[in-house]
Coordinates of N, CA and C in Angstrom, one line a residue:
I18 N 44.5 -25.4 17.9 CA 45.2 -23.9 17.6 C 44.4 -23.0 17.7
Y19 N 44.7 -21.9 18.5 CA 43.6 -20.9 18.4 C 44.5 -19.6 18.3
S20 N 44.4 -18.9 17.3 CA 45.2 -17.5 17.0 C 44.3 -16.7 16.2
N21 N 44.9 -15.4 16.1 CA 44.5 -14.5 15.3 C 44.7 -14.8 14.1
Q22 N 43.3 -14.8 13.7 CA 43.1 -15.1 11.9 C 43.6 -16.8 11.6
Y23 N 43.5 -17.6 12.6 CA 44.1 -18.9 11.9 C 43.3 -19.9 13.7
L24 N 42.5 -20.8 13.2 CA 41.8 -21.4 14.2 C 41.9 -22.9 13.5
Q25 N 42.2 -23.9 14.2 CA 42.6 -25.0 13.9 C 42.1 -26.2 15.1
I26 N 41.3 -27.2 14.5 CA 40.8 -28.1 15.5 C 40.4 -29.5 14.9
T27 N 41.0 -30.7 15.6 CA 40.8 -31.9 14.8 C 39.9 -33.0 15.7
N28 N 39.1 -33.6 15.1 CA 38.3 -34.4 15.6 C 38.4 -36.2 15.2
Q29 N 38.2 -37.3 15.8 CA 38.4 -38.3 15.2 C 37.2 -38.7 14.9
L30 N 36.8 -39.3 13.9 CA 35.6 -40.1 13.3 C 35.4 -41.5 13.5
P31 N 34.1 -41.7 13.6 CA 33.9 -43.2 14.0 C 33.8 -44.2 12.6
S32 N 34.0 -43.6 11.5 CA 34.2 -44.5 10.4 C 34.8 -43.5 9.3
K33 N 35.2 -44.0 8.3 CA 35.8 -43.6 7.2 C 34.7 -43.0 6.0
Y34 N 33.5 -43.3 5.9 CA 32.4 -42.9 5.3 C 31.9 -41.5 5.5
I35 N 32.5 -40.8 4.7 CA 32.4 -39.0 4.9 C 31.7 -38.7 3.8
Y36 N 30.4 -37.9 3.6 CA 29.8 -37.4 2.6 C 29.8 -35.9 2.9
G37 N 29.4 -35.0 2.0 CA 29.3 -33.5 2.3 C 30.5 -32.9 1.9
L38 N 30.5 -31.6 3.0 CA 31.5 -30.7 2.4 C 31.8 -30.0 1.1
G39 N 30.7 -29.5 0.7 CA 30.8 -29.1 -0.6 C 31.0 -27.8 -0.8
E40 N 31.4 -27.1 -1.9 CA 31.0 -27.7 -3.2 C 32.2 -27.7 -4.0
H41 N 32.4 -29.0 -4.3 CA 33.5 -29.6 -5.1 C 33.0 -30.4 -6.1
V42 N 33.8 -30.7 -7.4 CA 33.9 -32.0 -8.0 C 34.5 -33.1 -7.7
D43 N 33.6 -33.8 -7.0 CA 34.4 -35.3 -6.5 C 33.5 -36.2 -6.3
K44 N 33.7 -37.5 -6.0 CA 32.9 -38.4 -5.9 C 32.1 -38.1 -4.7
L45 N 30.9 -38.8 -4.2 CA 30.1 -38.7 -3.2 C 31.0 -38.9 -2.0
L46 N 31.5 -40.2 -2.0 CA 32.2 -40.5 -0.9 C 33.6 -40.0 -1.0
H47 N 33.8 -39.3 0.1 CA 35.4 -38.8 0.1 C 36.5 -39.6 0.7
S48 N 37.5 -39.7 0.2 CA 38.5 -40.4 0.4 C 39.3 -39.7 2.0
V49 N 39.5 -40.7 2.8 CA 39.9 -39.9 3.9 C 41.8 -40.2 4.1
N50 N 42.3 -40.6 2.7 CA 43.7 -40.6 2.7 C 44.3 -39.0 2.5
W51 N 44.2 -38.4 3.3 CA 45.1 -36.9 3.3 C 44.1 -36.2 2.5
T52 N 42.9 -36.2 2.2 CA 42.1 -35.4 1.4 C 41.9 -34.1 1.6
R53 N 42.5 -32.7 1.0 CA 42.3 -31.3 1.5 C 41.1 -30.7 0.6
L54 N 40.1 -30.3 1.3 CA 39.0 -29.5 0.8 C 38.8 -28.1 1.0
T55 N 39.1 -27.1 0.1 CA 39.0 -25.7 0.6 C 37.6 -25.2 0.2
L56 N 36.8 -24.6 1.4 CA 35.8 -24.1 1.2 C 36.0 -22.6 1.0
F57 N 35.9 -22.3 -0.1 CA 35.8 -20.3 -0.4 C 35.3 -20.3 -1.7
S58 N 34.1 -19.7 -1.5 CA 33.4 -19.6 -2.5 C 33.8 -18.6 -3.9
R59 N 33.8 -19.0 -4.9 CA 34.4 -18.4 -6.2 C 33.4 -19.1 -7.3
D60 N 33.7 -18.1 -8.5 CA 32.9 -18.5 -9.7 C 33.9 -19.0 -10.7
A61 N 33.9 -20.0 -10.5 CA 34.9 -20.9 -11.3 C 34.0 -22.2 -12.1
F62 N 34.9 -22.3 -13.2 CA 34.1 -23.7 -13.7 C 34.9 -25.0 -13.2
P63 N 33.9 -26.2 -13.4 CA 34.2 -27.3 -12.8 C 35.9 -27.4 -13.2
G64 N 36.8 -28.0 -12.7 CA 37.6 -28.6 -12.9 C 38.2 -29.5 -12.2
D65 N 39.3 -29.8 -11.7 CA 40.2 -30.7 -10.9 C 39.2 -30.8 -9.2
A66 N 39.2 -32.2 -8.9 CA 38.4 -32.5 -7.9 C 38.4 -31.4 -6.3
S67 N 39.8 -31.1 -6.5 CA 39.8 -30.2 -5.2 C 39.7 -28.7 -5.4
W68 N 39.1 -28.1 -6.6 CA 39.0 -27.1 -6.6 C 37.5 -26.5 -5.8
N69 N 37.8 -25.1 -5.3 CA 36.5 -24.9 -4.7 C 35.6 -24.0 -5.4
L70 N 34.4 -24.3 -5.5 CA 33.6 -23.5 -6.5 C 32.4 -23.0 -5.8
Y71 N 31.2 -22.5 -6.5 CA 30.3 -21.6 -5.8 C 29.9 -21.5 -4.6
G72 N 29.6 -23.1 -4.0 CA 28.8 -23.0 -2.8 C 29.9 -23.3 -1.6
V73 N 29.5 -23.0 -0.4 CA 30.2 -23.4 0.8 C 29.2 -24.1 1.6
Q74 N 29.3 -25.2 2.0 CA 28.4 -25.9 3.0 C 29.5 -27.0 3.9
P75 N 29.8 -26.5 4.8 CA 30.9 -26.9 5.8 C 29.8 -27.9 6.4
L76 N 29.4 -29.1 6.2 CA 28.7 -29.8 6.6 C 29.1 -31.2 6.1
Y77 N 29.3 -32.4 7.2 CA 29.7 -33.6 6.8 C 28.8 -34.4 7.4
M78 N 28.3 -35.6 6.6 CA 27.7 -36.7 7.1 C 28.4 -37.7 7.3
C79 N 28.4 -38.6 8.3 CA 29.1 -39.9 8.5 C 28.3 -40.8 9.0
V80 N 28.2 -42.1 8.0 CA 28.0 -43.4 8.0 C 28.9 -44.3 8.9
E81 N 28.2 -44.9 9.9 CA 29.1 -45.7 10.9 C 28.9 -46.9 10.7
P82 N 29.6 -48.1 11.1 CA 29.7 -49.2 10.5 C 28.5 -50.1 10.7
D83 N 27.4 -49.6 11.8 CA 26.1 -50.3 12.0 C 25.3 -49.7 11.3
G84 N 25.5 -48.6 10.3 CA 24.3 -48.0 9.3 C 23.9 -46.8 9.7
S85 N 24.0 -46.5 11.0 CA 23.7 -45.2 11.5 C 24.4 -44.2 11.0
A86 N 23.7 -42.7 11.3 CA 24.6 -41.7 10.7 C 24.5 -40.4 11.8
H87 N 25.3 -39.6 11.3 CA 25.3 -38.0 12.2 C 25.7 -37.4 11.2
G88 N 25.5 -36.0 11.5 CA 26.2 -35.0 10.7 C 26.8 -34.1 11.9
V89 N 27.5 -33.2 11.1 CA 28.3 -31.8 11.9 C 28.4 -30.9 10.7
L90 N 28.0 -29.7 11.4 CA 28.1 -28.5 10.5 C 29.1 -27.5 11.4
L91 N 29.9 -26.8 10.8 CA 30.6 -26.0 11.2 C 30.3 -24.4 10.7
R92 N 29.3 -23.7 11.2 CA 28.7 -22.2 11.1 C 29.8 -21.4 11.0
N93 N 30.2 -21.4 10.0 CA 31.3 -20.2 9.7 C 31.7 -20.0 8.2
S94 N 31.5 -18.7 8.0 CA 31.9 -18.3 6.9 C 32.7 -17.6 6.0
N95 N 33.9 -17.8 6.8 CA 35.5 -17.8 6.3 C 36.0 -18.9 5.7
A96 N 36.9 -18.5 4.8 CA 37.8 -19.4 4.1 C 38.5 -20.4 4.9
M97 N 38.3 -21.6 4.4 CA 38.7 -22.7 5.3 C 39.3 -23.9 4.3
D98 N 40.2 -24.8 4.9 CA 40.5 -25.8 4.6 C 40.1 -26.8 5.6
I99 N 39.8 -28.1 5.0 CA 39.2 -29.4 5.8 C 39.9 -30.3 5.3
I100 N 40.7 -31.1 6.2 CA 41.6 -32.4 6.0 C 41.1 -33.6 6.4
L101 N 40.7 -34.6 5.8 CA 40.2 -35.6 6.0 C 41.6 -36.7 6.1
S102 N 42.0 -37.5 7.4 CA 43.1 -38.2 7.5 C 42.9 -39.5 7.9
P103 N 43.6 -40.7 7.5 CA 43.6 -42.1 7.8 C 43.1 -42.6 9.2
A104 N 43.1 -41.7 10.1 CA 42.9 -42.3 11.3 C 41.5 -43.2 11.5
P105 N 40.5 -42.5 11.2 CA 40.0 -41.3 10.4 C 39.7 -40.4 11.5
A106 N 40.0 -39.0 10.7 CA 39.7 -38.2 11.6 C 39.7 -36.8 10.4
I107 N 39.0 -35.9 11.0 CA 38.9 -34.6 10.2 C 39.4 -33.3 10.8
T108 N 39.9 -32.5 10.2 CA 40.8 -31.2 10.7 C 40.2 -30.0 10.2
Y109 N 39.6 -29.2 10.7 CA 39.5 -28.0 10.2 C 40.4 -26.9 10.3
R110 N 40.7 -26.1 9.5 CA 41.8 -24.9 9.6 C 40.9 -23.6 8.8
T111 N 40.4 -22.7 9.6 CA 40.0 -21.5 9.2 C 40.6 -20.2 9.6
I112 N 40.6 -19.1 8.7 CA 41.2 -18.0 9.1 C 40.6 -16.9 9.7
G113 N 39.1 -17.1 10.3 CA 38.8 -16.5 11.2 C 37.2 -16.7 11.7
G114 N 36.4 -16.1 12.4 CA 35.4 -16.5 12.9 C 35.4 -17.2 14.2
V115 N 34.3 -18.0 14.6 CA 34.2 -18.8 15.6 C 34.0 -20.3 15.3
L116 N 34.3 -21.1 16.3 CA 34.1 -22.7 15.8 C 32.7 -22.7 16.5
D117 N 32.0 -22.5 15.8 CA 30.3 -22.9 16.2 C 29.7 -24.1 15.8
F118 N 30.0 -25.1 16.1 CA 29.4 -26.7 15.5 C 28.0 -26.8 16.1
Y119 N 27.1 -27.6 15.1 CA 26.2 -28.1 15.4 C 26.2 -29.4 15.1
I120 N 25.5 -30.3 15.6 CA 25.4 -31.7 15.8 C 24.5 -32.2 15.7
F121 N 24.1 -33.0 14.3 CA 22.8 -33.6 14.1 C 22.5 -35.2 14.4
T122 N 22.2 -35.9 15.2 CA 22.1 -37.1 15.9 C 21.6 -38.2 14.9
G123 N 21.0 -37.7 13.8 CA 20.4 -38.9 12.9 C 19.0 -39.6 13.7
P124 N 19.1 -40.9 13.8 CA 20.1 -41.7 13.2 C 20.3 -42.4 12.1
T125 N 19.4 -41.8 11.4 CA 19.6 -42.5 9.8 C 19.9 -41.2 9.0
P126 N 20.4 -41.4 7.8 CA 21.0 -40.6 6.8 C 19.8 -39.5 6.3
D127 N 18.5 -39.8 6.3 CA 17.6 -39.0 5.9 C 17.1 -38.1 7.1
N128 N 17.5 -38.5 8.4 CA 17.3 -37.9 9.6 C 18.0 -36.8 9.5
V129 N 19.5 -37.1 9.3 CA 20.3 -36.1 9.3 C 20.0 -34.9 8.3
V130 N 19.3 -35.1 7.1 CA 19.0 -34.1 6.0 C 17.8 -33.4 6.8
Q131 N 17.4 -33.9 7.5 CA 16.0 -33.1 7.4 C 16.1 -32.5 8.9
Q132 N 17.2 -33.0 9.9 CA 17.5 -31.9 11.0 C 18.6 -30.9 10.6
Y133 N 19.3 -31.2 9.9 CA 20.0 -30.1 8.9 C 19.2 -28.9 8.5
T134 N 18.1 -29.0 7.6 CA 17.2 -28.3 7.1 C 16.7 -27.7 7.8
E135 N 16.1 -28.3 9.2 CA 15.3 -27.6 10.2 C 16.1 -26.5 10.9
L136 N 17.1 -26.3 10.9 CA 18.5 -25.5 11.0 C 18.3 -24.5 10.4
V137 N 19.0 -24.9 8.5 CA 19.0 -23.7 7.9 C 17.9 -23.3 6.8
G138 N 16.9 -24.0 7.1 CA 15.7 -23.8 5.9 C 15.5 -24.7 4.9
R139 N 14.2 -25.0 5.0 CA 13.8 -26.1 4.2 C 13.8 -25.7 2.8
P140 N 14.3 -26.6 1.8 CA 14.0 -26.4 0.2 C 12.6 -25.9 -0.2
F141 N 12.8 -24.8 -1.1 CA 11.4 -24.5 -1.7 C 11.0 -25.8 -2.7
F142 N 9.8 -25.5 -3.1 CA 9.0 -26.3 -3.7 C 9.2 -25.6 -5.3
P143 N 9.9 -26.4 -6.0 CA 10.1 -25.8 -7.5 C 9.0 -25.8 -8.2
P144 N 9.0 -24.9 -9.3 CA 8.1 -25.2 -10.5 C 8.4 -26.3 -11.2
Y145 N 7.2 -26.7 -11.8 CA 7.3 -28.2 -12.4 C 8.6 -28.0 -13.6
W146 N 8.2 -27.0 -14.4 CA 9.2 -26.7 -15.6 C 10.7 -26.4 -15.1
S147 N 11.1 -26.0 -13.8 CA 12.3 -25.9 -13.7 C 12.8 -27.2 -13.5
L148 N 12.5 -28.2 -13.7 CA 13.0 -29.6 -13.6 C 13.0 -30.3 -14.6
G149 N 12.8 -29.3 -15.9 CA 13.0 -30.0 -17.2 C 14.5 -29.8 -17.8
F150 N 14.2 -29.7 -19.3 CA 15.7 -29.3 -19.7 C 15.8 -28.1 -20.1
H151 N 17.0 -27.5 -19.5 CA 17.5 -26.4 -19.7 C 18.7 -26.3 -20.9
L152 N 19.0 -25.1 -21.4 CA 20.3 -25.0 -22.2 C 20.7 -23.6 -21.6
C153 N 21.9 -23.5 -21.4 CA 22.7 -22.5 -21.0 C 23.9 -22.6 -21.1
R154 N 24.8 -21.5 -21.6 CA 26.4 -21.2 -21.5 C 26.5 -20.0 -21.6
W155 N 28.1 -19.4 -21.2 CA 28.5 -18.1 -21.6 C 28.9 -18.0 -23.0
G156 N 28.6 -17.2 -23.8 CA 29.2 -17.0 -25.2 C 28.1 -17.1 -25.9
Y157 N 27.0 -16.5 -26.0 CA 25.9 -16.2 -26.7 C 26.1 -14.9 -26.8
Q158 N 27.0 -14.3 -27.9 CA 27.1 -12.9 -28.6 C 26.0 -11.8 -28.4
T159 N 24.9 -12.6 -29.1 CA 23.8 -11.6 -29.4 C 22.7 -12.4 -29.1
S160 N 21.5 -11.6 -29.0 CA 20.1 -12.3 -29.1 C 20.1 -13.1 -30.4
N161 N 20.2 -12.5 -31.6 CA 20.3 -13.2 -32.8 C 20.9 -14.7 -32.6
H162 N 22.1 -14.8 -31.9 CA 22.6 -15.7 -31.9 C 21.8 -16.8 -31.2
T163 N 21.5 -16.3 -30.0 CA 20.7 -17.0 -29.1 C 19.6 -17.7 -29.6
M164 N 18.9 -17.1 -30.9 CA 17.8 -17.4 -31.6 C 18.0 -18.8 -32.3
E165 N 19.4 -18.6 -33.1 CA 20.0 -19.6 -33.9 C 19.9 -20.8 -33.2
V166 N 20.3 -20.7 -31.7 CA 20.8 -22.0 -31.1 C 19.1 -22.6 -30.8
V167 N 18.2 -21.8 -30.5 CA 16.6 -22.2 -30.3 C 16.3 -22.9 -31.3
K168 N 16.7 -22.5 -32.5 CA 16.0 -22.9 -33.7 C 16.3 -24.3 -34.2
R169 N 17.6 -24.3 -33.6 CA 18.6 -25.6 -33.9 C 17.9 -26.5 -33.1
M170 N 17.9 -26.2 -32.0 CA 17.1 -27.2 -31.2 C 15.9 -27.9 -31.4
R171 N 15.1 -27.0 -31.8 CA 13.6 -27.6 -32.3 C 14.0 -28.2 -33.9
A172 N 14.5 -28.0 -34.5 CA 14.9 -28.7 -35.8 C 15.3 -30.1 -35.3
A173 N 16.0 -30.3 -34.3 CA 17.0 -31.5 -33.9 C 15.7 -32.1 -33.1
K174 N 14.6 -31.9 -32.6 CA 13.6 -32.0 -31.7 C 14.0 -32.7 -30.3
M175 N 15.0 -31.7 -29.8 CA 15.4 -32.0 -28.6 C 14.4 -31.7 -27.7
P176 N 14.5 -32.5 -26.4 CA 13.4 -32.0 -25.3 C 14.3 -30.5 -24.8
Y177 N 13.4 -29.5 -24.8 CA 13.8 -28.3 -24.4 C 12.9 -27.4 -23.5
D178 N 13.0 -27.0 -22.7 CA 11.9 -26.3 -21.9 C 12.4 -24.8 -21.5
T179 N 13.7 -24.7 -21.5 CA 14.1 -23.4 -20.9 C 15.3 -23.2 -21.4
Q180 N 15.4 -21.7 -22.0 CA 16.5 -21.2 -22.7 C 17.2 -20.0 -21.5
W181 N 18.8 -20.2 -21.4 CA 19.2 -19.2 -20.3 C 20.2 -18.2 -21.4
N182 N 20.3 -17.0 -20.7 CA 21.4 -16.1 -21.0 C 22.4 -15.7 -20.0
D183 N 23.7 -15.9 -19.9 CA 24.8 -15.7 -19.0 C 24.7 -14.1 -19.2
I184 N 25.7 -13.5 -18.5 CA 25.6 -12.1 -18.1 C 26.2 -11.5 -19.2
D185 N 26.6 -12.0 -20.1 CA 26.9 -11.5 -21.5 C 25.8 -10.6 -22.0
Y186 N 24.4 -10.7 -21.7 CA 23.2 -10.4 -22.5 C 23.6 -8.5 -21.6
M187 N 24.3 -8.2 -20.7 CA 23.9 -7.4 -19.8 C 24.8 -6.2 -21.0
R188 N 24.2 -4.7 -20.4 CA 25.1 -3.5 -20.9 C 26.7 -3.5 -20.0
D189 N 27.4 -3.6 -20.4 CA 28.9 -3.5 -19.6 C 28.8 -4.4 -18.0
H190 N 28.0 -5.7 -18.4 CA 27.8 -6.3 -17.0 C 27.2 -5.7 -16.0
L191 N 26.4 -4.9 -16.0 CA 25.5 -3.9 -14.9 C 23.9 -4.4 -15.0
D192 N 23.7 -5.2 -13.8 CA 22.4 -5.7 -13.0 C 21.5 -4.8 -13.7
F193 N 20.4 -5.8 -14.2 CA 18.9 -5.1 -14.4 C 19.3 -4.3 -15.7
T194 N 20.2 -4.4 -16.4 CA 20.3 -3.9 -18.0 C 20.6 -4.9 -18.8
Y195 N 20.1 -4.5 -20.1 CA 20.8 -5.4 -21.5 C 21.0 -4.5 -22.2
D196 N 22.0 -4.9 -23.3 CA 22.6 -4.4 -24.4 C 21.8 -4.2 -25.5
R197 N 21.3 -2.9 -25.6 CA 20.3 -2.7 -26.6 C 20.7 -2.6 -28.2
E198 N 21.9 -2.9 -28.0 CA 22.6 -3.1 -29.5 C 22.8 -4.8 -29.9
R199 N 23.4 -5.4 -29.3 CA 24.0 -6.7 -29.4 C 22.6 -7.6 -29.0
F200 N 21.7 -7.2 -27.9 CA 20.5 -8.0 -28.0 C 19.2 -7.1 -28.0
A201 N 19.7 -6.3 -29.2 CA 18.4 -5.7 -29.7 C 17.0 -6.2 -29.9
T202 N 17.0 -7.7 -30.1 CA 16.0 -8.3 -30.3 C 15.5 -9.4 -29.1
L203 N 15.9 -9.0 -28.2 CA 15.8 -9.9 -26.9 C 14.1 -9.9 -26.5
P204 N 13.6 -8.8 -26.6 CA 11.9 -8.8 -26.4 C 11.4 -10.2 -27.3
Q205 N 11.8 -9.8 -28.4 CA 11.2 -10.8 -29.6 C 11.8 -12.3 -29.4
L206 N 12.7 -12.3 -28.9 CA 13.2 -14.0 -28.5 C 12.4 -14.4 -27.2
V207 N 12.3 -13.7 -26.4 CA 11.6 -14.1 -25.2 C 10.1 -14.3 -25.5
A208 N 9.6 -13.5 -26.5 CA 8.2 -13.8 -26.8 C 7.9 -15.1 -27.6
D209 N 8.9 -15.1 -28.4 CA 8.8 -16.4 -29.1 C 8.9 -17.8 -28.4
L210 N 9.8 -17.7 -27.7 CA 10.0 -18.6 -26.4 C 8.8 -19.0 -25.8
H211 N 8.1 -17.9 -25.3 CA 6.8 -18.1 -24.6 C 5.5 -18.5 -25.4
Q212 N 5.7 -18.2 -26.9 CA 4.9 -18.8 -27.7 C 4.6 -20.2 -28.0
H213 N 6.2 -20.8 -27.5 CA 6.5 -22.2 -27.8 C 6.3 -22.8 -26.5
G214 N 5.6 -22.3 -25.5 CA 5.5 -23.0 -24.2 C 6.7 -23.1 -23.6
Q215 N 7.7 -22.1 -24.0 CA 9.1 -22.3 -23.1 C 9.4 -21.2 -22.4
H216 N 10.3 -21.3 -21.5 CA 10.8 -20.4 -20.5 C 12.0 -19.7 -20.9
Y217 N 12.5 -18.5 -20.1 CA 13.6 -18.0 -20.2 C 14.1 -17.5 -19.0
V218 N 15.3 -17.6 -18.8 CA 16.1 -17.1 -17.4 C 17.2 -16.3 -18.0
M219 N 17.3 -15.0 -17.2 CA 18.6 -14.3 -17.2 C 19.4 -14.4 -15.8
I220 N 20.2 -14.8 -16.1 CA 21.1 -14.8 -14.8 C 21.9 -13.3 -14.6
V221 N 21.4 -13.2 -13.2 CA 21.9 -11.8 -12.5 C 22.8 -12.3 -11.5
D222 N 24.0 -11.4 -11.7 CA 25.0 -11.6 -10.9 C 24.8 -10.7 -9.1
P223 N 25.1 -11.4 -8.2 CA 24.6 -10.4 -7.0 C 25.6 -9.1 -6.7
G224 N 25.9 -8.1 -7.4 CA 26.3 -7.2 -7.1 C 26.4 -5.8 -8.1
I225 N 26.2 -4.8 -7.4 CA 25.8 -3.7 -8.1 C 27.0 -3.0 -8.3
A226 N 27.5 -2.7 -9.5 CA 28.7 -2.0 -9.9 C 28.6 -0.3 -9.2
N227 N 29.7 0.2 -8.8 CA 29.8 1.6 -8.1 C 31.0 2.4 -9.0
S228 N 31.3 1.9 -10.1 CA 32.4 2.7 -10.9 C 31.8 3.2 -12.1
T229 N 30.5 3.2 -12.1 CA 29.9 3.6 -13.5 C 29.2 4.9 -13.2
D230 N 29.1 5.9 -14.2 CA 28.2 7.1 -13.8 C 27.1 6.6 -14.6
N231 N 26.0 7.4 -13.8 CA 24.6 7.3 -14.3 C 24.2 6.0 -14.3
Y232 N 24.5 5.0 -13.5 CA 23.9 3.7 -13.4 C 22.9 4.0 -12.4
V233 N 21.6 3.9 -12.5 CA 20.3 4.3 -11.7 C 20.3 3.6 -10.9
W234 N 20.6 1.9 -11.0 CA 20.6 1.2 -9.6 C 21.6 1.1 -8.7
Y235 N 22.6 1.7 -8.8 CA 23.7 2.2 -7.7 C 23.2 3.5 -7.0
Q236 N 22.8 4.4 -7.6 CA 22.1 5.5 -7.4 C 20.8 5.2 -6.2
K237 N 20.1 4.4 -6.7 CA 19.1 3.8 -6.0 C 19.1 3.5 -4.7
G238 N 20.4 2.4 -4.9 CA 20.7 1.9 -3.6 C 21.4 2.7 -2.8
L239 N 22.1 3.5 -3.2 CA 22.6 5.1 -2.2 C 21.2 5.8 -1.6
D240 N 20.4 6.0 -2.3 CA 18.9 6.8 -1.9 C 18.6 6.1 -0.9
D241 N 18.2 4.7 -1.3 CA 17.4 3.8 -0.2 C 18.6 3.2 1.0
D242 N 19.6 3.5 0.8 CA 20.6 2.8 2.1 C 20.5 1.4 2.4
I243 N 20.8 0.4 1.0 CA 20.3 -0.7 1.2 C 21.7 -1.4 1.1
F244 N 23.0 -0.8 1.0 CA 24.2 -1.7 0.7 C 24.7 -1.9 2.2
I245 N 25.5 -3.4 2.1 CA 26.2 -3.6 3.1 C 27.4 -2.8 3.4
K246 N 27.6 -2.3 4.8 CA 28.5 -1.5 4.9 C 29.6 -2.4 5.8
D247 N 31.0 -1.5 6.0 CA 32.0 -2.1 7.0 C 31.6 -2.5 8.3
S248 N 31.0 -1.4 8.6 CA 30.4 -1.4 10.3 C 29.0 -0.7 10.2

């Protein structure tokens, strides 16, 4: 089906062993019993297996009866539903864009992953500390509250490499700011973590507010003409 703001295409699959199509909270192996997976990036805590989360990766890997594998990527950033049916078959329903498919011939699962990352980019080599034990949550209301958590973790002798703060550290949720009242002791918190060989991460949302006066980073973006426009 090809119409304005609605594209649908179905393809038969060689086996029922289908993986990928993230990001969802689900089993690694998808069921082909009329499973619908929605791909539409949103900031949502993990809930039901069908909930769409932060990532959008319209790539599946199919492992065939003889152990060989192939992958298919639909290069389309529009909201979509993907339905897995018992035939087995896969149906794509998207509200726009084009049907731009890439096929990765494998023939092994690791070959499929290598071919996919050759197209979209290889993962970077992370620093060793980033693979350690991290603590993060929304709701640390102050830097002093965060420091209390740090001290409790140390007292309990928990493995603990990195402390995070979510965006509640910001002033009015504005990127590249911090609340100098509630988080007045943030510099001391960070210094203390570093003195103990630990790391600190501040979450930054990829959006610059345009509804606040005297926000230097919005004005700088206008001056440098860096914002994405409709045309």
